[in-house]
XYZ file of C-alpha atoms in Angstrom:
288
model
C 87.454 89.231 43.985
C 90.460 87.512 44.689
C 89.251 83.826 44.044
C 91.609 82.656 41.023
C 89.095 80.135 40.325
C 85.992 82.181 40.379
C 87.642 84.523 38.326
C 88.635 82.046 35.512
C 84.924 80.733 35.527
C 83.336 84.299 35.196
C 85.481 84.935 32.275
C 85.044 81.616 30.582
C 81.186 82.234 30.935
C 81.991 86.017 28.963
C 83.409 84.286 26.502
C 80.439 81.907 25.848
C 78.135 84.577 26.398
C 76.760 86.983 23.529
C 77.528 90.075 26.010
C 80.468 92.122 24.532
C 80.774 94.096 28.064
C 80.449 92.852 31.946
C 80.478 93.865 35.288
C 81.987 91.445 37.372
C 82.187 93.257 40.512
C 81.371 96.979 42.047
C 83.505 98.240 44.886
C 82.416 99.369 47.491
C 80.597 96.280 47.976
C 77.523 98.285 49.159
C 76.295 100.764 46.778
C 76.438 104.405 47.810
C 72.912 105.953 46.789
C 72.390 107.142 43.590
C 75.622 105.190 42.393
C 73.791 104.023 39.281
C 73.384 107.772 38.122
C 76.421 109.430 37.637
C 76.273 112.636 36.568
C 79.943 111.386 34.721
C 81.607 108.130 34.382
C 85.331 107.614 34.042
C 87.072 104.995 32.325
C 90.379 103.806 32.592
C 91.037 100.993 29.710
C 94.164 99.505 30.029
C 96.040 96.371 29.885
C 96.750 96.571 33.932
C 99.700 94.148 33.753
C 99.762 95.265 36.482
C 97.611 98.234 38.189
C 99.996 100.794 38.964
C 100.970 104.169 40.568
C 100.681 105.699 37.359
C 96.760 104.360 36.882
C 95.797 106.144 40.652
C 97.539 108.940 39.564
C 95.442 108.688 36.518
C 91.887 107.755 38.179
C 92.394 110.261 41.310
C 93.352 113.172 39.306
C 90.268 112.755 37.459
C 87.542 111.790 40.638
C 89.166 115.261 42.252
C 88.625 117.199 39.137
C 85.289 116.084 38.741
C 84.750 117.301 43.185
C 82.683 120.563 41.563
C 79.852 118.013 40.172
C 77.320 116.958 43.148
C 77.292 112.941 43.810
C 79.648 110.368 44.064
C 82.070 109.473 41.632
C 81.676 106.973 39.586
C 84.838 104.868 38.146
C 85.361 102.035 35.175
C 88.254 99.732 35.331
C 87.926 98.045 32.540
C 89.790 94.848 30.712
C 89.456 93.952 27.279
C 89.790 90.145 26.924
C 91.021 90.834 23.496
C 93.641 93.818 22.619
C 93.996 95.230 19.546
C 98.405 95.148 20.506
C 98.588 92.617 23.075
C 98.487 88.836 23.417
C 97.204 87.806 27.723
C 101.009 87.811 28.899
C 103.312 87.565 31.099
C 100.271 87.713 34.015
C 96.962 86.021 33.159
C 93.578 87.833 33.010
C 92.523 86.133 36.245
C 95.165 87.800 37.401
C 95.100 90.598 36.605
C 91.272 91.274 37.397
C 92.570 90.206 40.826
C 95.282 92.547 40.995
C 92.654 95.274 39.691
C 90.295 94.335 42.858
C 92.841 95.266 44.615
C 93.538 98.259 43.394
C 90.188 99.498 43.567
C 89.417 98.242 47.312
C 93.179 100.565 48.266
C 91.833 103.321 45.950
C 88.563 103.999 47.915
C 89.939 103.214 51.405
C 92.101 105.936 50.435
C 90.160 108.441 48.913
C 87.781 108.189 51.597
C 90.460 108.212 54.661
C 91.968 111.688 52.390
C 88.720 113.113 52.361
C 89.521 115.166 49.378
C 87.357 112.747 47.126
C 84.518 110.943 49.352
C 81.633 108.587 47.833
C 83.730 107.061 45.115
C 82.341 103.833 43.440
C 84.775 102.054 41.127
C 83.319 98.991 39.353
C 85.810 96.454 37.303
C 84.929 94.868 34.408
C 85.736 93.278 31.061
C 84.914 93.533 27.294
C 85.547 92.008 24.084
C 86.131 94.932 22.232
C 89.347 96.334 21.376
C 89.107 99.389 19.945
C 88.423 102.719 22.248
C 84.797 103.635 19.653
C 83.885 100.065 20.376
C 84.321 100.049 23.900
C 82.498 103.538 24.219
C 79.357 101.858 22.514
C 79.031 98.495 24.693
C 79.281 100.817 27.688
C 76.334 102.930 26.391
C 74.163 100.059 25.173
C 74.827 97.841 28.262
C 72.137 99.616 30.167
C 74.079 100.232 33.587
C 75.546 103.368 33.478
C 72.737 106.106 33.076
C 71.717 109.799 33.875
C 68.135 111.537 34.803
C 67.313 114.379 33.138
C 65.040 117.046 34.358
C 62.273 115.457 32.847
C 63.290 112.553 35.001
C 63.651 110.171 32.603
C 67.069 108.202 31.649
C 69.602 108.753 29.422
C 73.530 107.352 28.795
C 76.192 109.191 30.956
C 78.660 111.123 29.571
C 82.154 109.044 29.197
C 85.201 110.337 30.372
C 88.092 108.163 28.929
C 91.405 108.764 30.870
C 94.136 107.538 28.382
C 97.946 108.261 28.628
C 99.402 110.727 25.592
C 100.690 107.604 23.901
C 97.074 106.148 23.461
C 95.546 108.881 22.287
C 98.211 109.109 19.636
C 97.176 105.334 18.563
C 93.471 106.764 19.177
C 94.296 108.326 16.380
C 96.128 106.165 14.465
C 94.469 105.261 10.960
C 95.803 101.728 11.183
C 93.718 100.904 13.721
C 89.865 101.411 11.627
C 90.200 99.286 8.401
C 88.981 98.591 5.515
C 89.290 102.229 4.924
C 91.325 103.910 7.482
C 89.899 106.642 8.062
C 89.386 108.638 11.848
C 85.596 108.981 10.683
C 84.064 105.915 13.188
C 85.772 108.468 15.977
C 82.949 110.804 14.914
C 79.869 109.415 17.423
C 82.649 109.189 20.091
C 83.714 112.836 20.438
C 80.103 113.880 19.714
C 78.695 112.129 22.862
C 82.122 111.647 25.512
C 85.460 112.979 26.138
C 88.729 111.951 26.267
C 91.587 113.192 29.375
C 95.055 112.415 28.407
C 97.986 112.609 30.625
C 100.883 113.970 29.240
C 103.400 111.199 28.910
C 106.959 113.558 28.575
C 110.591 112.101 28.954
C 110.337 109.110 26.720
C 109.425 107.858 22.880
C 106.495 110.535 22.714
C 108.548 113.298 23.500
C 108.206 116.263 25.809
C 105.493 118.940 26.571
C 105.831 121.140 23.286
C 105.629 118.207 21.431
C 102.520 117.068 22.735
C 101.229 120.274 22.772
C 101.776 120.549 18.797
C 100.087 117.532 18.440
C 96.714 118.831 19.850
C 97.340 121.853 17.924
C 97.632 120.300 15.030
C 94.189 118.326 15.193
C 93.164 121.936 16.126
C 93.986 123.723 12.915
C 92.747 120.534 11.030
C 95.735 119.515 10.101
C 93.894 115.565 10.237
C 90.928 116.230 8.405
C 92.542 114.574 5.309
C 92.226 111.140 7.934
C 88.712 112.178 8.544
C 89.642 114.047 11.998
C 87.857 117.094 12.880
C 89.378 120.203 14.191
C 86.638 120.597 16.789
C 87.513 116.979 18.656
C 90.013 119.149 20.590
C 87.849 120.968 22.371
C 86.664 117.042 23.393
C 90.401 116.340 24.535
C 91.886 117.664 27.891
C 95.045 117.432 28.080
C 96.730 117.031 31.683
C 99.550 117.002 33.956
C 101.121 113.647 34.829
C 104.308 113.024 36.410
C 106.222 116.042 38.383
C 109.609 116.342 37.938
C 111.331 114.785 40.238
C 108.784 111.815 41.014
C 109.260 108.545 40.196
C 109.216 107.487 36.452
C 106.315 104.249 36.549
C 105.428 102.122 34.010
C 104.364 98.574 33.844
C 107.675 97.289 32.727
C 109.598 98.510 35.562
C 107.058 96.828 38.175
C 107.859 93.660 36.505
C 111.632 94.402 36.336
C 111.692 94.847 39.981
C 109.315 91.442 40.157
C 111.774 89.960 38.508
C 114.855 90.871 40.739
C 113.015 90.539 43.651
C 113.293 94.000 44.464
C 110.603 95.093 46.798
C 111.909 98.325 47.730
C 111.961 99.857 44.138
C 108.281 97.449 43.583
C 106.562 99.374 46.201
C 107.428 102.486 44.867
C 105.570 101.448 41.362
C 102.492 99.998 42.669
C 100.187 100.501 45.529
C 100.835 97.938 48.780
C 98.513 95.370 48.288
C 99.266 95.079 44.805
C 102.926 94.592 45.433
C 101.938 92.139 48.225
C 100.047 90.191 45.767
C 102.920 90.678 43.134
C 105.208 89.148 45.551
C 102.813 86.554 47.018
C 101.818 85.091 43.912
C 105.617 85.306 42.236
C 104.326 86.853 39.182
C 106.730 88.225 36.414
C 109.483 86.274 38.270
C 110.306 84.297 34.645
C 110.479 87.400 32.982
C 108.066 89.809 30.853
């Protein structure tokens, strides 16, 4: 999915189209058996201006976590063509869906040549929702992603949304659920799915104690006067992200190093083909 053209006229038809979610393409290109049954589906949500290191951090922490539950893993990458924050800048969403095929095609070579985390199916796709309870409700209505139950008959997956420390902090951010703000549309999404978070220390959202005493304040109910429950915690894992030592990635750096041409520190930030496209197509070059 690397036709800019294609791309543009699958997400003008979206648009037009009454469908709030879509699948516009499923990597590996041949199904693995039983694909459409995941005992679990993960979903990374994010802007992906561009994919990162950060985001297969993210995704492969998860698929290995997940190595105890038989089957293959199963993997959402998905867009929203409009963002509650964020105006479709400096890169396009035809490219960035691009840059996001990419991604996924390096992200099961790779698990598959490690070994650690075979039978991985990632499919990319967008949505018109912006908010997180939204999303989590188009994905369960759209019909693709289901389970069988002993009985044999089918029912929606379990959702496993993989979210940085900084959005679940705006997950639970009032502001975001008018006309009353209140936390109580989060209610049908912690009853049904699950959130992973990685912990996001050493800038604005401060360090591991302090991210700690934010779950442990949702814990003690501490938000129930925003309509949060105290038992949503035991819906949120909380993970490790970035060792010390390793590399500190973030979208704005990539395009900082796009910017000054700098493909040694760009490779470090984003997988190869990704930076080869980066470079290729001389995006974030004018700034962003």
């Amino acid at each position: 999915m690397r036709d800019l053209r294609a791309i543009q006229r699958s997400l003008q038809a979206f648009a037009s189209s009454p469908q709030s979610i879509e699948i516009l393409c499923t990597l590996p290109h041949a199904p693995l058996k039983h694909s459409s049954s995941p005992k679990t589906l993960y979903v990374l949500d994010s802007s992906f201006n561009p994919p990162t290191r950060a985001h297969l951090r993210i995704c492969t922490s998860a698929l290995l976590h997940d190595r105890s539950i038989a089957g293959p893993g199963r993997l959402l990458l998905l867009l929203a063509t409009q963002n509650a924050d964020k105006a479709p800048k400096p890169a396009a969403f035809e490219q960035r869906l691009a840059m996001m095929s990419i991604f996924a095609e390096e992200m099961v070579k790779g698990t598959a040549v490690d070994g650690r985390c075979e039978d991985v199916v990632v499919d990319i796709g967008v949505t018109k929702k912006a908010r997180f309870v939204d999303k989590a409700r188009v994905i369960e209505e759209c019909g693709d992603y289901y389970s069988i139950d002993a009985e044999g008959g089918e029912k929606p997956v379990e959702q496993v949304h993989l979210t940085g420390f900084d959005t679940l902090v705006r997950l639970l951010d009032i502001k975001y659920y008018p006309p009353n703000h209140t936390l109580e549309p989060l209610e049908g999404l912690f009853e049904k799915h699950r959130v992973r978070v990685t912990r996001r220390t050493g800038d604005t959202w401060g360090g591991t104690e302090e991210q700690e005493e934010y779950m442990t304040k949702l814990q003690r109910g501490e938000m129930e006067d925003r309509g949060g429950k105290a038992g949503w915690a035991e819906r949120i894992e909380l993970v490790e992200g970035r060792k010390e030592g390793e590399e500190i990635v973030s979208s704005t750096k990539v395009r900082e190093a796009s910017k000054m041409r700098d493909e040694v520190a760009l490779m470090k930030l984003v997988t190869e083909g990704v930076g080869r496209w980066i470079l290729d197509e001389k995006l974030y070059v004018d700034g962003g």
